[in-house]
Amino acid sequence: MLGRGLKRKLSDYEENMAGLSSAFDSSRSLPYPLKRQLVLNMCLTKLQTYKMLVEPNLHRSVLIANTVRQIQEEMRQESNQQPVNICPGIAPSSHSYTGMESSGISLQLPSGISQQESSCCDLRSVEDPIENSLLIVSDDDMSSAISSILKDLDFVEDISPPTCLVPTGDDQPKFLESTGLKLEDDRQDLKGAECVFGSFEISNSTSYLKDLAIDDIFEDIDTSMYDSDFSCPPLMPPRSPSLAAEEPLKNFPSCNSSSASNIQICRTDLSELDHIMEILVGS
Amino acid sequence: FLGAGGGNDIQWCFSQVKGAVDDDVAEADIISTVEFNHSGELLATGDKGGRVVIFQQEQENKTQSHSRGEYNVYSTFQSHEPEFDYLKSLEIEEKINKIRWLPQKNAAQFLLSTNDKTIKLWKISERDKRPEGYNLKEEDGRYRDPTTVTTLRVPVFRPMDLMVEASPRRIFANAHTYHINSISINSDYETYLSADDLRINLWHLEITDRSFNIVDIKPANMEELTEVITAAEFHPNSCSTFVYSSSKGTIRLCDMRASALCDRHSKLFEEPEDPSNRSFFSEIISSISDVKFSHSGRYMMTRDYLSVKIWDLNMENRPVETYQVHEYLRSKLCSLYENDCIFDKFECCWNGLDRQVHIVMTGSYNNFFRMFDRNTKRDITLEASRENNKPRTVLKPRKVCASGKRKKDEISVDSLDFNKKILHTAWHPKENIIAVATTNNLYIFQDKMN
């Protein structure tokens, strides 16, 4: 019988997320961009989980998508105002947008902390400026992630269904093509039997949905905080951190120019972030 | 705060608790809605298992004038069953989202109950007599041999043990693509509305095969969706007026006389955001989970995650009153987001029809519930727990310690149990009797009668 959704089992991942969110709530010294990145990651995790449900909750999905858009907009404004990176040690007040180059900074963790300790923070070598700049989540990819989720919600609700949103392949172009079809069907709005059977026919070749690899949609998004060790729902193919680093590389050639200045920033920030990470990992 | 002993303040006492004592809660027993009927004599609950349980108040016992009648089980029936939508490969939950009573017109009682997709009109009727003395049938139903019939008699009604029967009289199905969150009966008592995330439909109680779509906020392109409908209600007196609330904290008032599709509101109620309280979660906590008109129809109340707001229908740009339900949670929003508690949908209710008293009530965590007196501006926090179950003993007010040194009898925010949430409360329409639902128990409290 098709279940209502996948049960999230309590895992190391969840415990670590709980630790991070209470750190968010209680710590005043957490820099604003780090907080923002944390919230963004939580949002994307939730959206990702909802995508795997047979019937995602529309209300929650919309609220979370709006939060992602809001953060996205903020980051976009920041990068418009400040193309070059700036001084560290910003007060985490909501009014100071002269922040560091947003998420480019937030996950530069010192290589000293061992991988085993923190299962939810993927660690990058500080010495690798290219990798550092790859932690930036691109606007377009976030937008497309939100779009695809909302489109899927529509698809699930208003048109004939997938049997299951299980990603089995890497066929992203096919998915986008079929998305166009779905929108057309949606406008007919399932009034007559012919519409029902029409859309049933199209979706009968549900391969485009089975081909949907969630990872492909999210591949350009920074999932380092929760990617590595935790027991993700088994539907997602495992990805090694190095692979995750390499692929975005292809998509961010423009970031190389700013990478040099990143090194300066991350070195001066090291001790501060080091300290924060010790608190977080220790808790 | 209320209950401190002021002359006119209500002093709440435990009266009854219904439900299993077990700590291990069966999922089907989780209460999902609570509603008094128009006289207050009947109290209905719906649960996650699709059942409706109706309690009836005993007639007041003349000898026991110190307490009002107790509520005892009157009828239990399975309102909705789990369904499987084969076309969409989706299971439709049988959980009862809302129950609304119709005013009583004859001996029978009628209520509407709804799950995510289907609304049903149930007739609850009593049978306490049965005909006896048929000519051709024995009492047990067997047919008599006609040749043995020598005289004719007229069957008569004789009393029998009371039997309460519930039968579905109308089934209003297939009108909602999204999940129904509200139903509301019009003051004409002939029509009602049902609202899902994106649409609101108008039904006639007699007609099940069609409904009118009166609000549709679904964008042509779902990618543009940023707002959903969270609750809707008809005005108590004006049969062409209704309101619906949204996930962005706005309320729209619509007049059905203006056009067939009420996509353009007559009024838009929205409070500008307080910049000092801005956070990543501002929008999420502004989502309205319940909207209720006052009895007069002059005001309406909305509940969002942290507060209750009273709006004057004549003033759109801000509420006239705001009450903080659990402001101490504002600094815990990230954790509450992480564990999904931030999406909990609390309801709210007005006190019964009493021109002197104006109190609003809503639930919180740790099995606490809150009341705000609009006249005195005082508030009180009470707890629904079996430990307080001595009838006629006044409930002790609770206090949450937000920060700093915790006083004796206070509870610190970190010790609150977020699994014990009171989402559903109801107030008797005429008396000071309240029904408070914890996860799987129903508590009934009354004011102390002297």
XYZ file of C-alpha atoms in Angstrom:
733
model
C 0.000 0.000 0.000
C 1.304 3.401 -0.824
C 2.295 5.094 2.343
C 1.436 8.616 3.212
C 5.008 9.586 3.352
C 8.367 8.465 4.495
C 9.015 8.258 8.150
C 11.978 10.264 9.251
C 13.917 8.136 11.603
C 15.855 9.829 14.309
C 19.424 9.762 13.234
C 22.695 11.455 13.850
C 21.672 13.990 11.270
C 18.584 14.999 13.167
C 20.419 15.237 16.426
C 23.000 17.462 14.865
C 20.397 19.666 13.244
C 18.676 20.004 16.587
C 21.989 21.031 18.100
C 22.552 23.600 15.377
C 19.104 25.081 15.666
C 19.397 25.491 19.405
C 22.776 27.080 18.812
C 21.027 29.442 16.411
C 18.430 30.274 19.028
C 20.738 30.718 21.958
C 23.925 32.102 20.504
C 24.163 35.797 19.979
C 27.635 35.609 18.532
C 26.715 33.475 15.560
C 27.357 35.637 12.537
C 24.308 36.565 10.537
C 25.431 34.883 7.322
C 26.030 31.650 9.160
C 22.572 31.816 10.670
C 21.136 32.532 7.283
C 22.960 29.634 5.720
C 21.725 27.362 8.470
C 18.135 28.390 7.892
C 18.573 28.030 4.163
C 19.930 24.539 4.561
C 17.096 23.568 6.853
C 14.602 24.886 4.317
C 16.168 23.017 1.458
C 16.316 19.824 3.497
C 12.660 20.099 4.295
C 11.714 20.792 0.713
C 13.787 17.876 -0.380
C 12.062 15.615 2.128
C 8.653 16.844 1.070
C 9.468 16.124 -2.525
C 9.844 12.506 -1.640
C 6.466 12.304 -0.017
C 3.601 10.979 -2.029
C 1.552 14.038 -1.122
C 3.531 17.007 0.125
C 1.806 19.547 2.325
C 1.086 22.553 0.119
C 0.817 25.061 2.959
C 4.182 24.147 4.445
C 5.884 23.928 1.085
C 4.754 27.407 0.172
C 5.897 28.857 3.492
C 9.291 27.233 3.206
C 9.668 28.205 -0.451
C 8.901 31.811 0.487
C 11.553 31.704 3.190
C 14.087 30.417 0.674
C 13.100 33.145 -1.776
C 13.464 35.756 0.921
C 16.946 34.575 1.788
C 17.787 34.356 -1.870
C 16.665 37.921 -2.408
C 18.695 39.122 0.520
C 21.797 37.384 -0.724
C 21.240 38.750 -4.180
C 20.994 42.277 -2.851
C 24.126 41.803 -0.847
C 26.118 40.555 -3.751
C 24.855 43.488 -5.804
C 25.918 45.976 -3.172
C 29.253 44.446 -2.353
C 30.953 42.652 -5.181
C 34.229 42.401 -3.292
C 34.594 40.740 0.044
C 34.811 42.774 3.149
C 35.903 42.800 6.717
C 35.027 39.992 8.993
C 33.567 40.198 12.415
C 30.209 41.617 11.565
C 27.615 42.116 14.207
C 24.795 39.719 13.519
C 22.141 42.364 13.319
C 19.518 42.220 10.669
C 20.331 45.710 9.493
C 23.923 45.161 8.612
C 23.892 44.059 5.069
C 27.458 45.079 4.476
C 28.147 41.499 5.242
C 30.739 39.208 3.930
C 30.110 37.629 0.655
C 27.247 35.703 2.061
C 27.415 31.990 1.898
C 30.836 31.987 0.362
C 32.151 32.475 3.834
C 29.789 30.615 5.961
C 30.993 27.119 5.435
C 34.715 27.603 5.330
C 35.552 25.365 8.144
C 39.058 24.812 9.329
C 40.432 21.529 8.207
C 41.530 20.857 11.743
C 38.131 19.594 12.831
C 37.896 15.964 12.006
C 35.297 14.647 9.684
C 34.095 12.064 12.112
C 33.041 14.605 14.650
C 30.537 16.461 12.674
C 28.360 14.479 10.412
C 26.398 17.391 9.126
C 29.116 19.782 8.129
C 31.017 18.901 5.086
C 34.499 20.206 5.470
C 36.425 21.855 2.766
C 40.091 22.452 2.739
C 40.705 26.093 3.416
C 43.650 26.001 1.095
C 41.455 25.443 -1.876
C 39.993 28.777 -2.857
C 38.102 27.373 -5.775
C 36.244 24.959 -3.613
C 35.472 27.703 -1.185
C 33.807 29.805 -3.768
C 31.789 26.842 -4.864
C 29.812 26.937 -1.687
C 27.815 29.804 -3.053
C 24.319 28.765 -3.950
C 23.393 30.197 -7.246
C 20.194 32.164 -7.529
C 19.040 30.342 -10.563
C 19.470 26.984 -9.010
C 17.521 27.931 -5.922
C 14.769 29.357 -8.067
C 14.642 26.293 -10.189
C 14.563 24.136 -7.095
C 11.580 26.042 -5.753
C 9.911 26.030 -9.127
C 10.306 22.362 -9.572
C 8.891 21.670 -6.149
C 5.861 23.844 -6.712
C 5.302 22.410 -10.146
C 5.450 18.973 -8.711
C 2.888 19.902 -6.116
C 0.590 21.015 -8.848
C 1.293 17.884 -10.766
C 0.555 15.674 -7.822
C -2.652 17.435 -7.001
C -4.307 18.408 -10.200
C -3.245 15.864 -12.745
C -2.786 12.149 -12.856
C -0.163 11.021 -10.531
C 3.205 9.447 -10.518
C 3.176 6.087 -8.845
C 6.017 7.252 -6.710
C 8.485 10.087 -6.805
C 11.472 7.803 -6.824
C 14.495 9.109 -8.671
C 16.060 6.395 -10.695
C 17.976 8.132 -13.399
C 19.717 11.224 -14.474
C 17.399 12.465 -17.092
C 17.012 16.127 -16.277
C 16.263 17.496 -19.734
C 13.424 15.022 -20.084
C 11.979 16.234 -16.841
C 11.951 19.843 -17.952
C 10.298 18.901 -21.189
C 7.604 17.023 -19.414
C 7.102 19.900 -17.061
C 5.925 21.904 -20.015
C 3.406 19.227 -20.799
C 2.185 19.212 -17.246
C 1.472 22.919 -17.301
C -0.660 22.538 -20.359
C -2.652 19.784 -18.769
C -3.085 21.869 -15.724
C -4.835 24.578 -17.641
C -7.455 22.169 -18.849
C -8.074 21.485 -15.238
C -9.465 18.018 -15.528
C -13.020 18.933 -16.360
C -14.074 16.192 -18.711
C -13.357 12.560 -19.043
C -11.317 13.232 -22.129
C -9.009 15.437 -20.103
C -8.678 12.803 -17.471
C -7.760 10.185 -19.963
C -5.651 12.579 -21.933
C -3.442 13.422 -19.049
C -3.512 9.852 -17.898
C -2.055 8.894 -21.204
C 0.736 11.394 -20.994
C 1.604 10.523 -17.495
C 1.304 6.870 -18.287
C 4.784 7.167 -19.589
C 5.794 8.154 -16.141
C 9.376 7.523 -16.952
C 10.095 11.215 -16.828
C 9.151 11.158 -13.226
C 11.002 8.010 -12.460
C 13.923 9.529 -14.244
C 13.774 12.453 -11.970
C 16.885 12.475 -9.926
C 16.441 14.742 -7.013
C 20.120 15.076 -6.841
C 20.270 16.535 -10.298
C 18.001 19.333 -9.313
C 19.968 20.064 -6.224
C 23.393 19.320 -7.521
C 24.366 22.919 -7.781
C 23.062 23.786 -4.431
C 25.260 23.650 -1.456
C 24.186 20.642 0.481
C 27.432 20.248 2.302
C 25.937 20.659 5.698
C 23.910 17.558 5.502
C 25.349 15.652 2.651
C 28.135 13.505 3.909
C 27.567 10.947 6.556
C 24.022 10.968 7.769
C 21.606 8.282 6.754
C 19.592 10.092 4.168
C 16.404 8.379 3.022
C 17.611 5.547 0.817
C 16.021 6.971 -2.292
C 18.828 9.408 -2.755
C 21.929 7.995 -4.340
C 24.986 8.539 -2.185
C 27.382 11.230 -3.173
C 30.887 11.647 -2.037
C 32.041 15.095 -1.007
C 34.701 15.229 -3.670
C 32.194 14.495 -6.379
C 29.965 17.191 -5.046
C 32.833 19.598 -5.195
C 33.843 18.733 -8.713
C 30.515 19.104 -10.413
C 29.708 22.619 -9.249
C 33.140 23.532 -10.424
C 31.933 23.168 -13.959
C 29.140 25.596 -13.341
C 30.945 28.371 -11.567
C 33.794 29.510 -13.750
C 33.013 33.108 -12.912
C 33.767 32.620 -9.267
C 37.452 32.070 -9.786
C 38.195 35.754 -9.969
C 37.006 36.404 -6.468
C 38.675 33.382 -5.042
C 41.947 35.092 -4.313
C 40.393 37.590 -1.986
C 38.531 34.771 -0.336
C 41.769 33.448 1.031
C 42.428 36.640 2.955
C 39.020 36.599 4.482
C 38.952 33.033 5.442
C 42.264 33.225 7.208
C 41.250 36.119 9.374
C 37.930 34.473 10.066
C 39.373 31.135 10.853
C 39.749 31.601 14.538
C 36.261 32.973 14.931
C 34.628 30.225 12.946
C 36.869 27.726 14.611
C 35.544 28.818 17.926
C 31.947 28.673 16.777
C 32.344 25.260 15.249
C 33.867 23.973 18.432
C 30.802 25.095 20.300
C 28.469 23.587 17.763
C 30.257 20.325 17.367
C 30.862 20.066 21.050
C 27.188 20.504 21.927
C -4.382 37.688 36.309
C -7.815 36.156 36.024
C -8.814 33.887 38.789
C -6.927 35.774 41.405
C -10.158 36.260 43.218
C -11.604 39.370 41.673
C -15.348 39.581 42.122
C -16.341 39.140 38.516
C -13.526 36.905 37.391
C -14.353 33.396 36.342
C -12.836 30.685 38.468
C -12.340 27.574 36.442
C -12.719 24.111 37.953
C -12.121 20.728 36.542
C -15.325 18.929 35.653
C -14.618 15.872 33.519
C -12.031 14.230 31.294
C -12.821 11.840 28.458
C -10.458 9.486 26.715
C -7.825 6.896 27.436
C -5.583 7.256 30.437
C -2.731 5.637 28.583
C 0.356 7.635 27.895
C 0.755 5.665 24.719
C -1.521 7.481 22.346
C -3.170 5.504 19.561
C -2.934 7.626 16.438
C -6.594 7.136 15.578
C -7.597 8.613 18.932
C -5.931 11.950 18.343
C -8.663 14.573 18.625
C -8.797 16.812 15.595
C -11.827 19.011 16.223
C -14.203 20.024 19.044
C -17.516 21.846 18.677
C -20.541 22.628 20.850
C -23.934 22.734 19.153
C -26.052 25.874 19.212
C -27.737 25.111 22.517
C -24.644 23.735 24.176
C -26.445 20.550 25.060
C -24.306 18.542 22.667
C -20.539 18.502 22.325
C -18.980 16.811 19.300
C -15.400 15.697 18.791
C -13.767 14.350 15.665
C -10.594 12.307 15.617
C -7.851 11.171 13.333
C -9.525 7.801 12.887
C -12.513 9.421 11.201
C -14.867 8.962 14.143
C -17.274 11.459 15.620
C -18.190 11.186 19.287
C -21.069 13.297 20.582
C -21.540 13.970 24.277
C -24.810 15.141 25.754
C -25.218 17.260 28.812
C -27.367 15.767 31.537
C -30.394 17.749 32.484
C -29.600 19.733 35.558
C -30.164 17.838 38.689
C -32.315 19.880 40.995
C -30.728 18.394 44.059
C -27.186 19.045 42.907
C -27.296 22.718 42.281
C -23.578 23.181 42.710
C -22.673 21.822 39.342
C -24.040 21.864 35.896
C -24.950 18.679 34.118
C -22.204 16.309 33.125
C -21.488 15.362 29.562
C -21.919 11.702 28.706
C -21.516 9.829 25.470
C -24.607 10.237 23.351
C -23.560 8.844 19.997
C -20.439 7.496 18.320
C -20.164 6.861 14.620
C -17.630 6.442 11.876
C -17.976 9.552 9.780
C -15.209 9.076 7.242
C -13.232 6.077 6.135
C -9.771 6.140 4.613
C -10.052 6.260 0.852
C -7.711 5.599 -1.937
C -7.768 7.881 -4.935
C -6.834 5.473 -7.688
C -6.414 8.159 -10.269
C -3.792 9.986 -8.286
C -2.424 7.085 -6.283
C -3.002 9.009 -3.123
C -4.462 7.929 0.130
C -7.116 10.266 1.477
C -6.928 10.544 5.234
C -10.049 9.892 7.215
C -9.121 12.466 9.835
C -12.009 14.800 10.638
C -10.781 18.325 10.058
C -13.900 20.212 11.131
C -17.379 19.693 12.513
C -20.076 22.337 12.301
C -23.547 21.988 13.769
C -26.698 23.169 12.089
C -29.252 24.916 14.276
C -31.949 22.545 15.390
C -35.136 22.689 13.356
C -36.917 19.546 14.496
C -36.343 16.610 16.776
C -33.213 15.501 14.962
C -29.780 17.116 15.104
C -27.688 17.770 12.023
C -23.992 18.369 11.666
C -21.484 18.738 8.875
C -18.219 16.877 9.201
C -15.345 16.997 6.761
C -12.045 15.321 6.052
C -9.528 16.547 3.465
C -11.802 15.963 0.500
C -15.400 15.123 1.374
C -18.048 16.847 3.474
C -20.927 14.879 4.940
C -24.202 15.951 6.457
C -25.148 13.672 9.325
C -28.545 13.328 10.918
C -28.546 12.276 14.526
C -31.929 11.147 15.728
C -33.333 9.462 18.767
C -35.569 6.534 18.893
C -37.209 5.834 22.206
C -40.466 4.228 21.113
C -41.323 1.390 18.876
C -44.558 0.108 17.468
C -45.934 -3.020 19.024
C -49.001 -5.101 18.336
C -48.877 -5.777 14.652
C -51.556 -8.047 13.325
C -49.529 -10.066 10.900
C -46.173 -10.153 12.668
C -45.063 -11.484 16.004
C -43.030 -9.275 18.253
C -39.841 -10.936 17.118
C -40.668 -10.251 13.464
C -41.809 -13.654 12.352
C -44.959 -13.667 10.307
C -48.042 -15.079 11.909
C -50.099 -17.677 10.244
C -52.996 -15.639 8.850
C -55.485 -18.304 9.784
C -54.698 -17.733 13.457
C -55.657 -14.079 13.285
C -59.103 -13.731 14.758
C -59.184 -10.108 15.858
C -57.738 -6.876 14.591
C -55.912 -4.422 16.746
C -54.192 -1.117 16.158
C -50.451 -1.198 16.767
C -49.335 1.221 19.453
C -46.057 2.891 20.255
C -44.461 1.679 23.417
C -41.334 3.018 25.066
C -38.005 1.348 24.458
C -34.436 1.973 25.523
C -33.111 5.103 23.929
C -31.293 4.481 20.719
C -29.359 7.258 19.017
C -28.831 6.773 15.330
C -26.543 8.649 13.021
C -27.141 8.467 9.319
C -25.410 10.282 6.476
C -27.977 12.365 4.656
C -25.799 14.119 2.120
C -22.332 13.538 0.806
C -20.628 16.506 -0.826
C -17.698 15.094 -2.707
C -15.276 15.716 -5.535
C -15.199 19.470 -5.308
C -11.793 19.961 -3.767
C -8.445 19.267 -5.322
C -6.563 20.479 -2.288
C -7.101 19.776 1.381
C -10.220 21.189 3.011
C -9.312 23.295 6.032
C -12.639 24.975 6.864
C -16.382 24.669 6.576
C -18.791 27.371 7.638
C -22.560 27.428 7.634
C -24.213 30.568 6.341
C -26.648 32.531 8.464
C -29.345 31.644 5.934
C -28.978 28.050 7.151
C -29.353 26.881 3.589
C -25.870 27.243 2.215
C -22.385 26.699 3.491
C -18.829 27.198 2.296
C -15.892 24.840 2.217
C -12.332 26.084 1.800
C -9.158 24.315 0.747
C -5.642 25.675 0.238
C -6.487 27.473 -2.971
C -10.247 27.552 -3.460
C -13.491 28.211 -1.658
C -16.751 26.598 -2.757
C -20.342 27.462 -1.916
C -22.828 24.645 -1.455
C -26.526 24.335 -0.932
C -27.266 21.864 1.834
C -29.805 20.075 -0.328
C -27.665 19.782 -3.443
C -24.699 17.475 -3.542
C -23.873 17.233 -7.200
C -22.650 20.735 -7.676
C -21.090 23.630 -5.874
C -20.123 27.149 -6.861
C -16.527 28.209 -6.771
C -16.418 31.630 -5.149
C -12.717 32.105 -4.520
C -9.828 30.778 -6.538
C -6.323 31.933 -5.788
C -4.518 29.330 -7.781
C -2.089 31.064 -10.128
C -1.927 30.036 -13.765
C 1.611 29.014 -13.135
C 2.126 27.158 -9.884
C 5.644 28.514 -9.708
C 4.098 31.845 -8.816
C 2.262 30.459 -5.808
C 3.240 32.329 -2.693
C 0.093 32.305 -0.581
C -2.536 29.759 0.436
C -5.920 29.981 2.127
C -5.749 28.842 5.725
C -9.278 29.411 7.107
C -12.650 30.812 6.070
C -15.877 31.755 7.814
C -19.245 33.263 7.018
C -20.330 36.406 8.806
C -22.788 35.504 11.600
C -25.458 37.918 10.410
C -24.783 38.980 6.866
C -25.404 36.059 4.558
C -23.466 37.488 1.653
C -20.300 38.225 3.609
C -17.443 35.921 4.443
C -13.757 36.185 5.287
C -10.757 34.056 4.503
C -7.295 34.173 6.008
C -3.998 33.428 4.346
C -0.550 32.058 5.036
C 0.822 35.592 4.757
C -1.166 36.874 7.708
C -3.839 38.689 5.751
C -7.606 38.428 5.995
C -9.867 39.229 3.087
C -13.509 40.066 3.484
C -15.634 39.321 0.451
C -19.170 40.113 -0.559
C -20.844 37.541 -2.750
C -23.150 40.144 -4.200
C -20.251 41.923 -5.827
C -19.503 39.206 -8.344
C -19.811 35.510 -8.889
C -16.127 34.898 -8.351
C -15.020 36.778 -5.268
C -11.421 37.142 -6.322
C -11.433 40.779 -5.458
C -11.877 41.422 -1.816
C -14.029 44.139 -0.372
C -11.632 44.614 2.498
C -8.096 43.509 3.170
C -6.969 43.296 6.772
C -3.245 43.339 7.272
C -0.962 44.633 9.961
C 2.357 46.056 8.839
C 5.275 44.053 10.080
C 7.136 45.189 13.153
C 10.700 45.666 11.903
C 12.197 45.050 15.321
C 10.739 41.553 15.349
C 11.888 40.633 11.898
C 13.506 37.220 11.512
C 13.848 34.489 8.923
C 10.678 32.999 10.349
C 8.571 36.139 10.294
C 6.433 35.000 7.435
C 5.946 31.517 8.764
C 4.765 32.731 12.146
C 2.467 35.295 10.573
C 0.461 32.543 8.875
C -3.053 32.633 10.307
C -4.266 29.306 11.608
C -7.825 30.260 12.594
C -10.319 33.071 12.081
C -13.548 33.510 14.073
C -16.170 36.215 13.988
C -17.489 37.569 17.260
C -21.148 36.848 18.006
C -22.157 40.339 17.000
C -20.178 40.192 13.796
C -18.552 43.502 14.535
C -15.169 41.948 15.317
C -13.164 38.990 14.198
C -10.319 37.171 15.882
C -7.295 35.622 14.199
C -4.672 33.273 15.573
C -1.141 33.165 14.269
C 1.721 31.230 15.773
C 2.523 33.548 18.649
C -0.500 35.753 19.108
C -4.245 36.314 19.001
C -5.481 39.470 17.275
C -8.868 41.130 17.447
C -9.876 43.098 14.382
C -12.621 45.648 14.023
C -14.269 45.062 10.665
C -14.223 48.799 10.119
C -10.466 49.081 10.437
C -8.291 47.297 7.964
C -4.827 48.539 8.664
C -4.244 47.006 12.062
C -5.939 44.937 14.763
C -7.569 46.721 17.657
C -6.075 44.328 20.176
C -3.180 41.890 20.174
C -2.565 39.276 22.848
C 0.692 37.389 23.131
C 0.041 33.728 23.697
C 3.584 32.500 24.278
C 6.000 35.269 23.425
C 8.795 33.313 25.121
C 8.854 31.088 22.048
C 10.055 33.926 19.842
C 13.643 33.187 20.795
C 13.195 29.497 20.037
C 11.869 29.774 16.527
C 14.739 27.980 14.833
C 14.339 24.912 17.017
C 10.591 25.022 16.555
C 11.126 25.246 12.832
C 13.479 22.325 12.871
C 11.014 20.060 14.662
C 8.061 21.393 12.634
C 6.209 22.729 15.665
C 6.217 26.138 14.006
C 3.580 24.766 11.618
C 1.160 23.768 14.399
C -2.278 25.188 13.764
C -3.823 26.530 16.926
C -7.486 27.469 16.994
C -9.124 30.171 19.046
C -12.606 30.848 20.340
C -14.781 33.537 21.877
C -16.654 33.096 25.115
C -20.337 32.270 24.903
C -22.987 34.833 24.273
C -22.777 37.064 27.293
C -22.911 40.778 26.827
C -20.895 41.552 29.925
C -18.043 39.167 29.459
C -15.571 39.288 26.607
C -12.933 36.618 26.828
C -10.993 34.827 24.141
C -9.328 31.472 24.569
C -6.605 29.573 22.738
C -4.231 26.702 23.320
C -0.473 26.406 23.707
C 2.142 23.746 24.509
C 2.672 21.625 27.594
C -1.107 21.182 27.710
C -1.442 24.837 28.654
C -4.258 26.996 27.414
C -4.663 30.725 27.700
C -7.553 33.116 28.219
C -7.535 36.852 27.641
C -10.168 39.087 29.170
C -10.743 41.964 26.773
C -12.429 44.086 29.435
C -9.936 43.802 32.252
C -6.930 43.155 29.998
C -5.932 40.363 32.306
C -4.884 36.941 31.156
C -4.459 33.528 32.660
C -2.657 30.319 31.800
C -4.243 27.043 32.851
C -3.248 23.442 32.384
C -5.305 20.486 31.231
C -3.932 17.571 33.132
C -5.288 14.669 35.083
C -3.391 15.827 38.106
C -5.850 18.651 38.597
C -8.870 16.440 38.489
C -10.640 17.236 41.688
C -14.043 18.582 40.784
C -14.923 21.965 42.192
C -11.338 22.777 43.027
C -10.261 25.941 41.299
C -7.499 25.404 38.745
C -4.177 26.813 39.670
C -2.797 29.372 37.234
C 0.463 28.446 35.521
C 3.392 30.584 34.615
C 6.241 30.060 32.212
C 9.568 31.523 33.095
C 11.052 32.971 29.950
C 14.518 33.641 31.224
C 16.454 34.319 34.317
C 15.754 32.895 37.674
C 12.858 30.538 37.783
C 10.499 31.125 40.652
C 8.873 28.304 42.520
C 5.930 26.831 40.600
C 7.105 28.378 37.377
C 8.107 26.253 34.437
C 11.083 27.111 32.321
C 10.717 27.302 28.572
C 13.154 24.477 28.069
C 11.075 22.090 30.147
C 7.944 22.619 28.109
C 6.680 19.509 26.397
C 6.102 20.441 22.774
C 4.369 17.160 22.088
C 1.566 18.119 24.427
C -0.239 20.697 22.381
C -3.724 22.064 22.789
C -4.871 22.956 19.294
C -8.639 22.730 19.756
C -10.806 24.450 22.352
C -14.497 25.300 22.465
C -16.696 27.455 24.676
C -20.301 26.611 25.500
C -22.553 29.074 23.663
C -24.449 30.129 26.755
C -22.656 29.073 29.919
C -19.157 29.185 31.288
C -18.281 25.657 30.325
C -15.264 24.987 28.142
C -14.010 21.932 26.301
C -10.262 21.624 25.841
C -8.695 18.878 23.744
C -5.229 17.586 24.514
C -3.739 15.045 22.152
C -6.224 12.309 22.890
C -8.224 13.489 25.876
C -11.108 15.900 26.145
C -11.253 18.034 29.270
C -14.350 19.853 30.412
C -14.023 22.746 32.819
C -16.737 24.878 34.371
C -16.765 27.964 36.441
C -17.176 27.541 40.135
C -20.762 28.062 41.058
C -21.374 29.376 44.503
